[in-house]
Amino acid sequence: MQEVFSDIYASRRWGAGESFDSGWGSRGDAAAGYVRYVRELIGQCGGRSVVDIGCGDFRVAAQFVDLLDHYEGIDVVQDLIDHNRSRHGGERIRFSVRDAASDPLPDADVCLIRQVLQHLSNAQVAAILEQCRRYPLVVVTEHWPAPDAIRTPNLDKPHGPDTRLDRGSWVDITQAPFHCGPSEEVLRIPVAQPLYRPGETIRTQLWRPRP
C-alpha cells in the first residue's frame, strides 16, 4: 500500500492545490459538517485523545485538534507524514507511518476513519476494522452512490485511488462481510459535485465496538 499511495500523492492524483493534497473531500460542506460533528462528539463523550487513520493532509483534523490533549494521525505515506510533522507536529499533535491493517495502533478515546476504506480491498478493510475493536468509539465516513445507482454494498476491489462508486457500491461497515455493530448513522451530507450522479452523499456512522 505504501508504494501505491505514495505514488498517488507524488502524482497529485487527488488534488494539485499543494504539494500534499488529499483532494476535494478535505474541503467544502462535507468537511465542514464532519468537523462540526466531531467537535460535538468530543464534547459529549469527554474524549481527550484521537487516532486518525489515513490522516491525509490534516486539513480537516486541524479544525478540531484544539479540543484534544493528544492527536495522532497515521498514514502509509512517509513523505506525507514527514510533511505533516514539519508543519503541524508538536507535543500534542503527532504523526506516524503505519499500515492500520497490520501495524499496532496507538491508544485513544476515539478513532476516526474518513473516506479511507473506500480505497482499500475488503481484506484490508476487515483487518483495519478488527484492529479498531479496541476503541470505545469509531467514526467511519464513506462516499455513498446516488439512490438510483445503489446496487450492492462492499463489492471487493484492489487498493488504489479509485472507489466502488462506479459500480454502484460503497463501504458499509454494518453489512457483510464486516458486520460491525452496534452502529448508527449520525451524519449525511449531499455531495455538491457528484462523481457520477446527483444524489451522492457523504455518510458518517458511529460504531461502538463491544468488548
mmCIF file of N, CA and C in Angstrom, residues 25 29 34 40 46-47 55 57 74 97 105 107 137 145 151 154 157 163 173 179 185 188 190 192:
data_model
loop_
_atom_site.group_PDB
_atom_site.id
_atom_site.type_symbol
_atom_site.label_atom_id
_atom_site.label_comp_id
_atom_site.label_asym_id
_atom_site.label_seq_id
_atom_site.Cartn_x
_atom_site.Cartn_y
_atom_site.Cartn_z
ATOM 1 N N GLY A 25 -12.390 16.102 -0.851
ATOM 2 C CA GLY A 25 -13.013 15.634 0.378
ATOM 3 C C GLY A 25 -12.524 16.349 1.620
ATOM 4 N N ASP A 29 -18.637 21.613 2.065
ATOM 5 C CA ASP A 29 -19.690 21.393 3.048
ATOM 6 C C ASP A 29 -19.520 20.078 3.799
ATOM 7 N N TYR A 34 -18.594 17.504 8.905
ATOM 8 C CA TYR A 34 -17.864 16.479 9.663
ATOM 9 C C TYR A 34 -17.141 17.109 10.848
ATOM 10 N N GLU A 40 -18.655 18.155 18.334
ATOM 11 C CA GLU A 40 -19.766 17.835 19.238
ATOM 12 C C GLU A 40 -19.533 16.504 19.938
ATOM 13 N N GLY A 46 -16.482 13.357 26.184
ATOM 14 C CA GLY A 46 -15.374 13.697 27.057
ATOM 15 C C GLY A 46 -14.041 13.136 26.611
ATOM 16 N N GLY A 47 -13.966 12.694 25.355
ATOM 17 C CA GLY A 47 -12.717 12.135 24.835
ATOM 18 C C GLY A 47 -11.630 13.187 24.744
ATOM 19 N N CYS A 55 -4.794 9.913 7.853
ATOM 20 C CA CYS A 55 -4.964 11.330 8.208
ATOM 21 C C CYS A 55 -4.829 12.266 7.021
ATOM 22 N N ASP A 57 -3.858 15.041 4.446
ATOM 23 C CA ASP A 57 -3.172 16.337 4.506
ATOM 24 C C ASP A 57 -3.455 17.139 5.788
ATOM 25 N N ILE A 74 -2.205 8.871 11.436
ATOM 26 C CA ILE A 74 -1.391 7.815 10.845
ATOM 27 C C ILE A 74 -1.719 7.674 9.365
ATOM 28 N N VAL A 97 3.991 6.808 10.574
ATOM 29 C CA VAL A 97 3.789 5.952 9.407
ATOM 30 C C VAL A 97 3.366 4.571 9.903
ATOM 31 N N LEU A 105 -1.721 -0.126 16.569
ATOM 32 C CA LEU A 105 -2.316 1.203 16.572
ATOM 33 C C LEU A 105 -2.190 1.830 17.955
ATOM 34 N N ASP A 107 -3.159 3.944 21.398
ATOM 35 C CA ASP A 107 -4.355 4.050 22.231
ATOM 36 C C ASP A 107 -5.037 5.391 21.985
ATOM 37 N N LEU A 137 -15.075 4.274 20.720
ATOM 38 C CA LEU A 137 -15.869 4.898 19.666
ATOM 39 C C LEU A 137 -15.064 4.929 18.369
ATOM 40 N N PRO A 145 -23.258 6.040 -3.189
ATOM 41 C CA PRO A 145 -23.830 6.373 -4.500
ATOM 42 C C PRO A 145 -25.182 7.076 -4.368
ATOM 43 N N ARG A 151 -26.417 -0.402 -5.844
ATOM 44 C CA ARG A 151 -26.516 -1.806 -6.245
ATOM 45 C C ARG A 151 -26.246 -2.703 -5.030
ATOM 46 N N ASN A 154 -20.160 -3.085 -0.452
ATOM 47 C CA ASN A 154 -18.935 -3.839 -0.147
ATOM 48 C C ASN A 154 -18.470 -4.781 -1.255
ATOM 49 N N LYS A 157 -12.473 -4.827 -4.281
ATOM 50 C CA LYS A 157 -11.646 -4.136 -5.257
ATOM 51 C C LYS A 157 -10.209 -4.151 -4.780
ATOM 52 N N THR A 163 -12.664 4.151 -6.159
ATOM 53 C CA THR A 163 -13.596 3.635 -5.151
ATOM 54 C C THR A 163 -14.506 2.608 -5.822
ATOM 55 N N ILE A 173 -19.950 -0.602 6.892
ATOM 56 C CA ILE A 173 -19.344 -1.486 7.888
ATOM 57 C C ILE A 173 -20.372 -2.358 8.598
ATOM 58 N N HIS A 179 -20.050 -6.626 9.285
ATOM 59 C CA HIS A 179 -20.983 -6.805 10.405
ATOM 60 C C HIS A 179 -20.514 -6.092 11.678
ATOM 61 N N GLU A 185 -26.082 5.707 11.911
ATOM 62 C CA GLU A 185 -25.739 6.820 11.033
ATOM 63 C C GLU A 185 -25.954 8.121 11.787
ATOM 64 N N ARG A 188 -25.295 12.777 7.350
ATOM 65 C CA ARG A 188 -25.476 12.533 5.911
ATOM 66 C C ARG A 188 -25.468 13.881 5.204
ATOM 67 N N PRO A 190 -25.158 15.894 1.392
ATOM 68 C CA PRO A 190 -25.152 15.776 -0.066
ATOM 69 C C PRO A 190 -23.806 16.189 -0.655
ATOM 70 N N ALA A 192 -21.786 18.089 -3.259
ATOM 71 C CA ALA A 192 -22.057 19.253 -4.109
ATOM 72 C C ALA A 192 -21.690 18.978 -5.562
#
